[in-house]
Amino acid sequence: MDLTFATSSEIAAAVKNGKVTALEVTRHFMSRVQTLDKQINAFVTVNEKAEEAAKAVDAKIAAGKDPGALAGVPVAVKDLLCTKGLRTTASSKILGNFIPPYSSTVVSRLEAAGAITIGKTSLDEFGMGSSNENAASGIVRNPWNPEYVPGGSSGGSAAALSARMASAAIGTDTGGSIRQPASFCGLFGIKPTYGRVSRFGIIAFASSLDQAGPMAHSTADCALMLETISGACSHDSTSASLEVPKWSQLLKDDVKGMRIGLPREYFAEKLDPDVDRVTKEAIEALKARGATTVEISLPLVKHAVPVYYLVATAEASANLARYDGMRFGHRSSNAAHGDLDDLYSRSRGEGFGPEVKRRIMLGTYALSSGYYDAYYAKASQVRRLIRDEFLKAFESCDVILSPVCTSPAFKIGERINDPLEMYLNDIFTTSTNLAGLPGMSVPAGYSSKGLPIGVQLMGRHWDEAKMFNVSLAIENALGAAKARRPHVI
Ligand code: GLN
């Protein structure tokens, strides 16, 4: 069996049937990390206890017990999710030595299902960015072309997975951080409906927007991963107590009669010609399989980026207040003796990177008295209207399709000095977070330079099933995910 290119469900089946041991699988992927990650820099921390965990899975099988649906599947976990006993940094200097005393629900559920946490992957510090250039552990390279960014903020997860240093990965998405890197690295990635996945043990960026979700090499693996991590959790009151469908068993690629909504405003943006072409090819493929397209209009979406950057920074400024050198995080040794304010400001000044500082300042301003009504309160009102607009649009369609981004991956260094240009990269992804809707990136083709391009699917609240349905239709029709391999492998 070629472990490198096997799907996660194939690996789990082989481990369960004794064709390969979980330990062999773990060693295989670990050795890929050792050789490939020198070039890619996707991992912040490799899990030294991965082999031990794999042995425990093998012991379970030897004892005749059920090892779980992800038996022996090596998963790369974004370094924003707490892992008990395994360093978790949020790619920030301020948490450089943080060893969590407990695991996030997502990681506990994966491990209970037999998955092996192979390591913790790099991100833009605290999830803030679109290129993985804001990480304390350095930039991450795109395995399709090492001069390009892998996207962000879950860039390490996407790069690790696309270079096949893991079989599946976990990202988080506050404004596009699963979907955009998935698109840039040729992967399937889903941000589920807000409340589908517990946020317990995930370092908070913007609590009303954050959701974790999987990245994978196929629709089926994405579905399997998502059903494992979803569902109510007593530690997160915003997690929904709805039943979690067994998406992996309900998969179909028949889209006959399905209505695909195409938002006029998304296509009016200045699109890179390759993105335009690939998006149209995906639409044609769905039509050829019997889907119909409906033009819809989402006029308020043009406000999504400013609304997002008010809401997200406001919440971030509150969430990041705990890193003060006393309660959490790096403590400066340069503060004046007995001066608590000096200790706070020096600890934060030394620990946070420039983008995080910018966001804290923006968010603090938006929440300050005298400006609150004009900025935060107004943004919250427009957010509600954006949600209503989507709900109205879903009266005439089942799934909405759009580009994920206006362009394929950009070059390292190209946008990092222009924050506004970087923020505008989020134009197509932030609205689903604001509305709480599920969104997915599906590999659909390649640019003329050979970089992957995904299309975005957006569904009604709790209707991930239809997105998986359309995703599988695109996967089977275009075969883009399997058509080419990244430069490094
Ligand atoms: N690029 C967006 C930002 O910088 C989204 C980040 C995310 O989803 N975590 O905020």
Short mmCIF file of C-alpha atoms and ligand atoms in Angstrom, two decimals:
data_model
loop_
_atom_site.label_atom_id
_atom_site.label_comp_id
_atom_site.label_asym_id
_atom_site.label_seq_id
_atom_site.Cartn_x
_atom_site.Cartn_y
_atom_site.Cartn_z
CA MET A 1 0.00 0.00 0.00
CA ASP A 2 1.29 3.43 -0.93
CA LEU A 3 0.75 5.17 2.39
CA THR A 4 1.77 8.58 1.05
CA PHE A 5 -1.13 8.78 -1.38
CA ALA A 6 -3.69 6.63 0.43
CA THR A 7 -6.84 8.37 1.67
CA SER A 8 -7.42 8.62 5.41
CA SER A 9 -10.25 6.10 5.23
CA GLU A 10 -8.01 3.67 3.33
CA ILE A 11 -5.34 4.04 6.02
CA ALA A 12 -7.87 3.47 8.81
CA ALA A 13 -9.26 0.39 7.05
CA ALA A 14 -5.78 -1.06 6.47
CA VAL A 15 -4.82 -0.49 10.11
CA LYS A 16 -8.04 -2.10 11.33
CA ASN A 17 -7.56 -5.12 9.06
CA GLY A 18 -3.96 -5.59 10.17
CA LYS A 19 -2.50 -4.88 6.70
CA VAL A 20 -0.31 -2.22 8.25
CA THR A 21 0.21 -1.14 11.86
CA ALA A 22 -0.52 2.32 13.19
CA LEU A 23 3.13 2.46 14.20
CA GLU A 24 4.30 1.82 10.62
CA VAL A 25 1.97 4.52 9.34
CA THR A 26 3.20 7.01 11.95
CA ARG A 27 6.86 6.26 11.19
CA HIS A 28 6.22 6.66 7.48
CA PHE A 29 4.72 10.13 7.84
CA MET A 30 7.21 11.17 10.53
CA SER A 31 10.09 10.37 8.21
CA ARG A 32 8.46 12.53 5.54
CA VAL A 33 8.24 15.36 8.08
CA GLN A 34 11.94 14.94 8.90
CA THR A 35 12.99 15.25 5.27
CA LEU A 36 10.43 17.60 3.72
CA ASP A 37 9.79 20.07 6.49
CA LYS A 38 13.31 21.48 6.32
CA GLN A 39 12.14 23.11 3.12
CA ILE A 40 8.48 23.81 3.94
CA ASN A 41 8.62 24.79 7.66
CA ALA A 42 5.00 23.77 8.26
CA PHE A 43 5.49 22.35 11.77
CA VAL A 44 6.14 24.37 14.91
CA THR A 45 6.38 21.24 17.07
CA VAL A 46 6.57 17.59 16.14
CA ASN A 47 4.80 15.25 18.55
CA GLU A 48 7.50 13.15 20.21
CA LYS A 49 4.77 10.95 21.66
CA ALA A 50 3.19 10.08 18.31
CA GLU A 51 4.75 6.60 18.20
CA GLU A 52 3.51 5.92 21.72
CA ALA A 53 -0.02 6.89 20.66
CA ALA A 54 0.26 4.65 17.59
CA LYS A 55 1.34 1.72 19.74
CA ALA A 56 -1.74 2.26 21.91
CA VAL A 57 -3.93 2.01 18.79
CA ASP A 58 -2.16 -1.20 17.75
CA ALA A 59 -2.59 -2.61 21.27
CA LYS A 60 -6.31 -1.91 21.13
CA ILE A 61 -6.57 -3.82 17.86
CA ALA A 62 -4.51 -6.72 19.27
CA ALA A 63 -6.92 -6.83 22.22
CA GLY A 64 -9.88 -7.12 19.84
CA LYS A 65 -11.28 -3.69 20.67
CA ASP A 66 -12.61 -1.15 18.15
CA PRO A 67 -9.76 1.30 17.45
CA GLY A 68 -12.09 3.97 16.00
CA ALA A 69 -12.96 5.36 12.59
CA LEU A 70 -9.59 7.11 12.18
CA ALA A 71 -7.40 4.27 13.45
CA GLY A 72 -3.77 5.22 12.85
CA VAL A 73 -4.54 8.25 10.67
CA PRO A 74 -1.79 10.88 11.15
CA VAL A 75 -3.31 14.33 11.56
CA ALA A 76 -1.52 17.69 11.50
CA VAL A 77 -3.13 20.04 14.02
CA LYS A 78 -3.02 23.83 13.81
CA ASP A 79 -1.04 25.21 16.71
CA LEU A 80 -4.07 27.15 17.91
CA LEU A 81 -5.68 24.01 19.37
CA CYS A 82 -4.58 22.98 22.84
CA THR A 83 -2.94 19.58 23.07
CA LYS A 84 -2.37 18.16 26.55
CA GLY A 85 1.34 18.00 27.35
CA LEU A 86 2.29 19.17 23.84
CA ARG A 87 3.46 22.74 23.37
CA THR A 88 0.83 25.07 21.88
CA THR A 89 2.08 28.48 20.78
CA ALA A 90 -0.52 30.12 18.47
CA SER A 91 2.68 30.89 16.48
CA SER A 92 3.28 33.68 18.97
CA LYS A 93 6.31 34.51 21.04
CA ILE A 94 3.93 35.34 23.89
CA LEU A 95 2.93 31.66 24.18
CA GLY A 96 6.32 30.30 23.14
CA ASN A 97 6.55 27.95 26.13
CA PHE A 98 2.92 27.15 26.80
CA ILE A 99 2.22 23.49 27.56
CA PRO A 100 -1.56 23.06 27.90
CA PRO A 101 -2.85 21.00 30.84
CA TYR A 102 -5.76 19.73 28.71
CA SER A 103 -6.67 19.05 25.08
CA SER A 104 -9.24 20.85 22.96
CA THR A 105 -12.42 18.87 22.32
CA VAL A 106 -11.48 18.60 18.63
CA VAL A 107 -8.16 16.92 19.44
CA SER A 108 -9.68 14.69 22.16
CA ARG A 109 -12.32 13.47 19.71
CA LEU A 110 -9.80 12.79 16.96
CA GLU A 111 -7.55 10.87 19.32
CA ALA A 112 -10.50 8.94 20.78
CA ALA A 113 -11.26 7.87 17.20
CA GLY A 114 -7.72 6.52 16.82
CA ALA A 115 -6.12 9.45 14.98
CA ILE A 116 -2.49 10.26 15.73
CA THR A 117 -1.53 13.90 16.33
CA ILE A 118 1.66 14.01 14.32
CA GLY A 119 2.53 17.59 15.19
CA LYS A 120 1.44 21.17 15.57
CA THR A 121 1.41 23.37 12.51
CA SER A 122 2.32 26.96 11.94
CA LEU A 123 -0.19 29.77 11.47
CA ASP A 124 -0.33 33.52 11.25
CA GLU A 125 0.03 34.57 14.88
CA PHE A 126 -3.28 33.94 16.71
CA GLY A 127 -4.90 33.33 13.31
CA MET A 128 -4.38 36.87 12.07
CA GLY A 129 -3.30 36.89 8.47
CA SER A 130 -3.72 35.36 5.05
CA SER A 131 -0.22 34.22 4.14
CA ASN A 132 1.44 32.55 7.13
CA GLU A 133 4.08 35.27 7.03
CA ASN A 134 3.14 36.49 10.54
CA ALA A 135 4.46 33.45 12.44
CA ALA A 136 7.04 33.50 15.24
CA SER A 137 8.54 30.30 13.82
CA GLY A 138 9.09 31.85 10.39
CA ILE A 139 7.40 31.78 7.01
CA VAL A 140 5.88 28.59 5.58
CA ARG A 141 6.40 27.71 1.94
CA ASN A 142 3.78 26.46 -0.49
CA PRO A 143 4.68 22.89 -1.56
CA TRP A 144 3.42 23.66 -5.07
CA ASN A 145 6.04 26.35 -5.46
CA PRO A 146 8.28 27.31 -2.53
CA GLU A 147 8.42 30.95 -3.62
CA TYR A 148 4.70 31.30 -2.94
CA VAL A 149 2.73 31.54 0.31
CA PRO A 150 0.60 28.58 1.38
CA GLY A 151 -2.17 31.00 2.44
CA GLY A 152 -3.31 31.62 5.97
CA SER A 153 -3.92 31.61 8.65
CA SER A 154 -3.94 27.78 8.66
CA GLY A 155 -0.99 27.78 6.24
CA GLY A 156 1.06 25.20 8.15
CA SER A 157 -1.80 22.69 8.16
CA ALA A 158 -2.38 23.19 4.44
CA ALA A 159 1.33 22.95 3.54
CA ALA A 160 1.87 19.87 5.74
CA LEU A 161 -1.07 18.12 4.16
CA SER A 162 -0.35 19.06 0.60
CA ALA A 163 3.26 17.82 0.96
CA ARG A 164 1.76 14.60 2.37
CA MET A 165 3.45 14.99 5.73
CA ALA A 166 0.09 14.01 7.25
CA SER A 167 -3.03 12.30 5.96
CA ALA A 168 -5.46 14.97 7.12
CA ALA A 169 -5.26 18.27 8.94
CA ILE A 170 -7.19 20.56 11.25
CA GLY A 171 -7.47 24.29 10.70
CA THR A 172 -9.56 27.08 12.12
CA ASP A 173 -11.52 29.64 10.16
CA THR A 174 -12.51 33.05 11.51
CA GLY A 175 -12.67 34.81 8.16
CA GLY A 176 -11.40 32.26 5.64
CA SER A 177 -8.42 30.59 7.27
CA ILE A 178 -9.38 27.05 6.30
CA ARG A 179 -10.79 27.80 2.86
CA GLN A 180 -8.15 30.17 1.51
CA PRO A 181 -5.09 27.99 2.33
CA ALA A 182 -7.02 24.93 1.12
CA SER A 183 -7.54 26.71 -2.20
CA PHE A 184 -3.88 27.82 -2.41
CA CYS A 185 -2.62 24.28 -1.67
CA GLY A 186 -5.08 22.16 -3.68
CA LEU A 187 -7.06 20.71 -0.76
CA PHE A 188 -10.62 20.22 0.38
CA GLY A 189 -11.33 22.35 3.44
CA ILE A 190 -14.56 23.01 5.29
CA LYS A 191 -15.58 25.63 7.78
CA PRO A 192 -18.69 24.13 9.31
CA THR A 193 -21.77 26.01 10.51
CA TYR A 194 -20.97 28.12 13.58
CA GLY A 195 -21.75 25.90 16.58
CA ARG A 196 -21.17 22.60 14.78
CA VAL A 197 -17.73 22.08 16.32
CA SER A 198 -16.78 22.84 19.92
CA ARG A 199 -14.38 25.72 20.44
CA PHE A 200 -13.30 24.37 23.84
CA GLY A 201 -9.52 24.44 24.09
CA ILE A 202 -9.06 26.46 20.90
CA ILE A 203 -7.17 29.67 21.57
CA ALA A 204 -9.75 32.36 20.89
CA PHE A 205 -9.30 34.95 18.16
CA ALA A 206 -12.86 36.23 17.58
CA SER A 207 -15.27 34.05 19.53
CA SER A 208 -18.41 34.78 17.52
CA LEU A 209 -16.66 33.85 14.26
CA ASP A 210 -14.12 31.10 15.10
CA GLN A 211 -14.82 27.55 13.93
CA ALA A 212 -12.46 24.61 13.52
CA GLY A 213 -12.70 22.23 10.61
CA PRO A 214 -10.80 19.67 8.56
CA MET A 215 -8.62 19.85 5.50
CA ALA A 216 -8.28 16.67 3.46
CA HIS A 217 -7.44 15.17 0.08
CA SER A 218 -11.00 14.15 -0.75
CA THR A 219 -14.61 14.99 -0.02
CA ALA A 220 -14.99 11.63 1.73
CA ASP A 221 -12.06 12.24 4.06
CA CYS A 222 -13.36 15.72 4.82
CA ALA A 223 -16.74 14.26 5.74
CA LEU A 224 -15.20 11.55 7.91
CA MET A 225 -13.04 14.06 9.77
CA LEU A 226 -15.89 16.51 10.27
CA GLU A 227 -18.31 13.93 11.66
CA THR A 228 -15.63 12.85 14.14
CA ILE A 229 -15.07 16.32 15.59
CA SER A 230 -18.65 17.68 15.43
CA GLY A 231 -21.40 17.71 18.00
CA ALA A 232 -22.44 19.17 21.33
CA CYS A 233 -19.80 19.66 23.99
CA SER A 234 -20.57 20.51 27.60
CA HIS A 235 -17.54 22.83 27.72
CA ASP A 236 -18.78 25.14 24.94
CA SER A 237 -22.25 26.59 25.34
CA THR A 238 -22.23 27.78 21.73
CA SER A 239 -21.84 24.23 20.43
CA ALA A 240 -25.18 23.02 19.09
CA SER A 241 -26.93 19.97 20.45
CA LEU A 242 -28.08 18.91 17.00
CA GLU A 243 -27.55 15.41 15.79
CA VAL A 244 -24.46 15.04 13.59
CA PRO A 245 -25.23 13.33 10.28
CA LYS A 246 -22.96 10.47 9.21
CA TRP A 247 -21.88 12.48 6.20
CA SER A 248 -19.26 9.96 5.10
CA GLN A 249 -21.93 7.31 4.67
CA LEU A 250 -24.44 9.60 3.01
CA LEU A 251 -22.15 10.83 0.25
CA LYS A 252 -23.55 11.11 -3.26
CA ASP A 253 -22.43 12.97 -6.33
CA ASP A 254 -25.80 13.30 -8.02
CA VAL A 255 -26.62 16.98 -8.44
CA LYS A 256 -29.55 16.57 -10.80
CA GLY A 257 -32.12 19.28 -10.10
CA MET A 258 -29.92 21.02 -7.58
CA ARG A 259 -30.03 24.81 -7.75
CA ILE A 260 -26.60 26.46 -7.58
CA GLY A 261 -26.73 30.15 -6.67
CA LEU A 262 -24.19 32.42 -8.34
CA PRO A 263 -23.86 35.75 -6.53
CA ARG A 264 -23.62 38.50 -9.11
CA GLU A 265 -21.46 40.71 -6.88
CA TYR A 266 -18.79 38.04 -6.43
CA PHE A 267 -18.31 37.70 -10.16
CA ALA A 268 -18.24 41.45 -10.68
CA GLU A 269 -15.01 41.70 -8.68
CA LYS A 270 -11.75 41.95 -10.57
CA LEU A 271 -10.91 38.28 -10.85
CA ASP A 272 -7.62 36.79 -11.92
CA PRO A 273 -8.29 35.24 -15.37
CA ASP A 274 -7.27 31.76 -14.16
CA VAL A 275 -9.65 31.98 -11.20
CA ASP A 276 -12.40 33.14 -13.53
CA ARG A 277 -11.75 30.26 -15.94
CA VAL A 278 -11.55 27.55 -13.24
CA THR A 279 -14.70 28.81 -11.50
CA LYS A 280 -16.59 28.73 -14.80
CA GLU A 281 -15.33 25.20 -15.53
CA ALA A 282 -16.69 24.04 -12.17
CA ILE A 283 -20.05 25.65 -12.92
CA GLU A 284 -20.17 24.01 -16.37
CA ALA A 285 -19.30 20.62 -14.86
CA LEU A 286 -22.20 20.90 -12.43
CA LYS A 287 -24.57 21.95 -15.20
CA ALA A 288 -23.45 19.00 -17.32
CA ARG A 289 -24.46 16.77 -14.42
CA GLY A 290 -27.95 18.20 -14.27
CA ALA A 291 -27.67 21.07 -11.81
CA THR A 292 -29.26 24.39 -12.67
CA THR A 293 -27.75 27.78 -11.94
CA VAL A 294 -29.60 30.73 -10.48
CA GLU A 295 -28.24 34.23 -10.44
CA ILE A 296 -28.59 35.71 -6.96
CA SER A 297 -27.71 39.08 -5.53
CA LEU A 298 -25.98 39.78 -2.23
CA PRO A 299 -25.46 43.55 -2.41
CA LEU A 300 -24.41 43.96 1.24
CA VAL A 301 -21.52 41.56 0.87
CA LYS A 302 -19.43 44.50 -0.32
CA HIS A 303 -19.40 45.57 3.34
CA ALA A 304 -18.22 42.18 4.61
CA VAL A 305 -14.52 43.06 4.82
CA PRO A 306 -14.97 46.30 6.85
CA VAL A 307 -17.62 44.66 9.05
CA TYR A 308 -15.38 41.65 9.63
CA TYR A 309 -12.35 43.79 10.47
CA LEU A 310 -14.40 45.70 13.07
CA VAL A 311 -16.04 42.68 14.69
CA ALA A 312 -12.96 40.42 14.58
CA THR A 313 -10.55 43.03 15.91
CA ALA A 314 -12.98 44.12 18.65
CA GLU A 315 -13.36 40.55 19.87
CA ALA A 316 -9.63 39.91 19.50
CA SER A 317 -8.74 42.94 21.61
CA ALA A 318 -10.86 41.50 24.43
CA ASN A 319 -9.69 37.89 23.99
CA LEU A 320 -6.01 38.82 23.92
CA ALA A 321 -6.19 40.91 27.10
CA ARG A 322 -5.38 37.80 29.15
CA TYR A 323 -1.82 37.65 27.78
CA ASP A 324 -0.29 40.13 30.18
CA GLY A 325 2.67 38.28 31.60
CA MET A 326 0.82 37.69 34.88
CA ARG A 327 -2.13 35.49 33.99
CA PHE A 328 -0.84 34.07 30.74
CA GLY A 329 2.15 34.36 28.50
CA HIS A 330 5.66 35.69 28.30
CA ARG A 331 6.71 37.89 31.25
CA SER A 332 9.20 40.64 30.52
CA SER A 333 12.31 40.76 32.66
CA ASN A 334 12.91 44.40 31.76
CA ALA A 335 10.09 46.05 33.72
CA ALA A 336 10.70 48.64 36.42
CA HIS A 337 10.56 46.97 39.82
CA GLY A 338 7.09 47.13 41.39
CA ASP A 339 5.49 48.80 38.36
CA LEU A 340 2.65 46.56 37.21
CA ASP A 341 1.63 48.72 34.25
CA ASP A 342 5.19 48.70 32.99
CA LEU A 343 5.31 44.91 33.33
CA TYR A 344 2.06 44.54 31.34
CA SER A 345 3.12 46.81 28.52
CA ARG A 346 6.63 45.41 28.23
CA SER A 347 5.41 41.80 28.31
CA ARG A 348 2.84 42.50 25.61
CA GLY A 349 5.19 44.72 23.65
CA GLU A 350 7.84 41.99 23.57
CA GLY A 351 5.46 39.06 23.10
CA PHE A 352 3.07 40.13 20.33
CA GLY A 353 4.07 40.56 16.70
CA PRO A 354 3.23 43.68 14.62
CA GLU A 355 0.00 42.39 13.02
CA VAL A 356 -1.45 41.32 16.37
CA LYS A 357 -0.61 44.71 17.86
CA ARG A 358 -2.31 46.43 14.92
CA ARG A 359 -5.46 44.37 15.46
CA ILE A 360 -5.54 45.02 19.21
CA MET A 361 -5.30 48.75 18.54
CA LEU A 362 -8.00 48.67 15.86
CA GLY A 363 -10.30 46.62 18.09
CA THR A 364 -9.73 48.73 21.19
CA TYR A 365 -10.53 51.83 19.17
CA ALA A 366 -13.74 50.31 17.76
CA LEU A 367 -14.91 49.48 21.27
CA SER A 368 -13.91 52.72 22.96
CA SER A 369 -16.59 54.97 24.40
CA GLY A 370 -17.66 57.59 21.91
CA TYR A 371 -16.82 55.33 18.97
CA TYR A 372 -18.59 52.13 19.99
CA ASP A 373 -21.91 53.08 18.39
CA ALA A 374 -20.32 54.35 15.21
CA TYR A 375 -18.10 51.29 14.70
CA TYR A 376 -18.78 48.13 16.69
CA ALA A 377 -22.53 48.58 17.09
CA LYS A 378 -22.96 49.60 13.46
CA ALA A 379 -20.87 46.66 12.26
CA SER A 380 -23.02 44.30 14.34
CA GLN A 381 -26.16 45.68 12.69
CA VAL A 382 -24.76 45.29 9.17
CA ARG A 383 -23.62 41.78 10.13
CA ARG A 384 -27.22 40.89 10.89
CA LEU A 385 -28.36 42.31 7.56
CA ILE A 386 -25.74 40.26 5.70
CA ARG A 387 -27.06 37.13 7.41
CA ASP A 388 -30.65 38.01 6.44
CA GLU A 389 -29.56 38.62 2.87
CA PHE A 390 -28.04 35.13 2.67
CA LEU A 391 -31.15 33.54 4.15
CA LYS A 392 -33.25 35.29 1.53
CA ALA A 393 -30.89 34.13 -1.24
CA PHE A 394 -31.20 30.54 -0.05
CA GLU A 395 -34.92 30.67 -0.80
CA SER A 396 -34.04 30.36 -4.49
CA CYS A 397 -31.01 28.07 -4.35
CA ASP A 398 -29.57 25.10 -2.44
CA VAL A 399 -25.89 25.89 -2.45
CA ILE A 400 -24.02 29.07 -3.41
CA LEU A 401 -20.87 28.83 -5.51
CA SER A 402 -18.18 31.49 -5.85
CA PRO A 403 -14.42 31.85 -6.09
CA VAL A 404 -12.55 31.41 -2.79
CA CYS A 405 -10.18 34.26 -3.57
CA THR A 406 -9.65 36.74 -6.36
CA SER A 407 -6.28 35.12 -7.18
CA PRO A 408 -4.27 31.93 -6.71
CA ALA A 409 -1.42 31.91 -4.14
CA PHE A 410 0.72 35.05 -4.26
CA LYS A 411 4.46 35.34 -3.80
CA ILE A 412 6.14 35.46 -0.40
CA GLY A 413 6.76 39.12 0.46
CA GLU A 414 4.37 40.45 -2.19
CA ARG A 415 1.61 41.74 0.10
CA ILE A 416 3.00 41.64 3.62
CA ASN A 417 3.85 45.35 3.68
CA ASP A 418 0.36 46.43 2.68
CA PRO A 419 -2.12 45.35 5.40
CA LEU A 420 -5.11 46.73 3.52
CA GLU A 421 -4.33 44.74 0.41
CA MET A 422 -3.91 41.64 2.61
CA TYR A 423 -7.29 42.27 4.26
CA LEU A 424 -8.98 42.60 0.87
CA ASN A 425 -7.88 39.05 0.15
CA ASP A 426 -10.72 38.01 2.50
CA ILE A 427 -13.42 39.54 0.34
CA PHE A 428 -15.16 36.26 -0.57
CA THR A 429 -14.68 34.32 2.66
CA THR A 430 -15.56 36.60 5.58
CA SER A 431 -19.31 36.85 4.86
CA THR A 432 -19.99 33.20 5.76
CA ASN A 433 -18.32 33.66 9.15
CA LEU A 434 -20.36 36.81 9.77
CA ALA A 435 -23.54 34.92 8.84
CA GLY A 436 -22.54 31.72 10.68
CA LEU A 437 -22.96 29.70 7.49
CA PRO A 438 -20.88 26.69 6.43
CA GLY A 439 -18.35 27.26 3.65
CA MET A 440 -16.06 24.92 1.80
CA SER A 441 -13.16 25.08 -0.63
CA VAL A 442 -13.01 22.41 -3.32
CA PRO A 443 -10.03 21.90 -5.68
CA ALA A 444 -11.19 22.72 -9.19
CA GLY A 445 -8.16 23.44 -11.37
CA TYR A 446 -4.80 25.12 -11.83
CA SER A 447 -3.40 28.49 -12.83
CA SER A 448 -1.22 28.92 -15.89
CA LYS A 449 1.74 28.80 -13.47
CA GLY A 450 0.59 25.44 -12.14
CA LEU A 451 -0.78 26.66 -8.81
CA PRO A 452 -3.98 25.09 -7.49
CA ILE A 453 -7.29 26.97 -7.49
CA GLY A 454 -10.38 26.06 -5.45
CA VAL A 455 -14.00 27.08 -5.71
CA GLN A 456 -16.07 28.02 -2.70
CA LEU A 457 -19.37 26.42 -1.75
CA MET A 458 -21.65 28.00 0.82
CA GLY A 459 -24.63 26.25 2.36
CA ARG A 460 -27.61 26.94 4.58
CA HIS A 461 -27.06 26.70 8.31
CA TRP A 462 -26.51 23.03 9.29
CA ASP A 463 -26.67 21.90 5.67
CA GLU A 464 -23.10 20.71 5.22
CA ALA A 465 -24.59 17.63 3.51
CA LYS A 466 -25.51 19.51 0.31
CA MET A 467 -22.06 21.07 0.16
CA PHE A 468 -20.47 17.63 0.39
CA ASN A 469 -22.83 16.51 -2.35
CA VAL A 470 -21.74 19.31 -4.70
CA SER A 471 -18.11 18.90 -3.65
CA LEU A 472 -18.14 15.22 -4.61
CA ALA A 473 -19.73 16.06 -7.95
CA ILE A 474 -16.94 18.57 -8.68
CA GLU A 475 -14.30 16.11 -7.44
CA ASN A 476 -15.57 13.33 -9.68
CA ALA A 477 -16.20 15.54 -12.69
CA LEU A 478 -12.95 17.51 -12.72
CA GLY A 479 -10.54 15.21 -10.88
CA ALA A 480 -8.44 18.29 -10.08
CA ALA A 481 -7.31 17.05 -6.67
CA LYS A 482 -5.66 13.99 -8.18
CA ALA A 483 -4.53 15.45 -11.51
CA ARG A 484 -1.18 16.88 -10.38
CA ARG A 485 1.29 16.67 -7.54
CA PRO A 486 3.06 19.48 -5.74
CA HIS A 487 6.58 20.42 -6.64
CA VAL A 488 8.14 18.87 -3.51
CA ILE A 489 6.81 15.32 -4.01
N1 GLN B 1 -7.34 36.43 6.85
C1 GLN B 1 -8.30 36.71 7.87
C2 GLN B 1 -7.68 37.55 8.96
O1 GLN B 1 -6.56 37.89 8.81
C3 GLN B 1 -8.91 35.44 8.39
C4 GLN B 1 -8.17 34.80 9.46
C5 GLN B 1 -8.84 33.58 10.02
O2 GLN B 1 -9.81 33.06 9.47
N2 GLN B 1 -8.33 33.13 11.16
O3 GLN B 1 -8.28 37.88 9.93
#
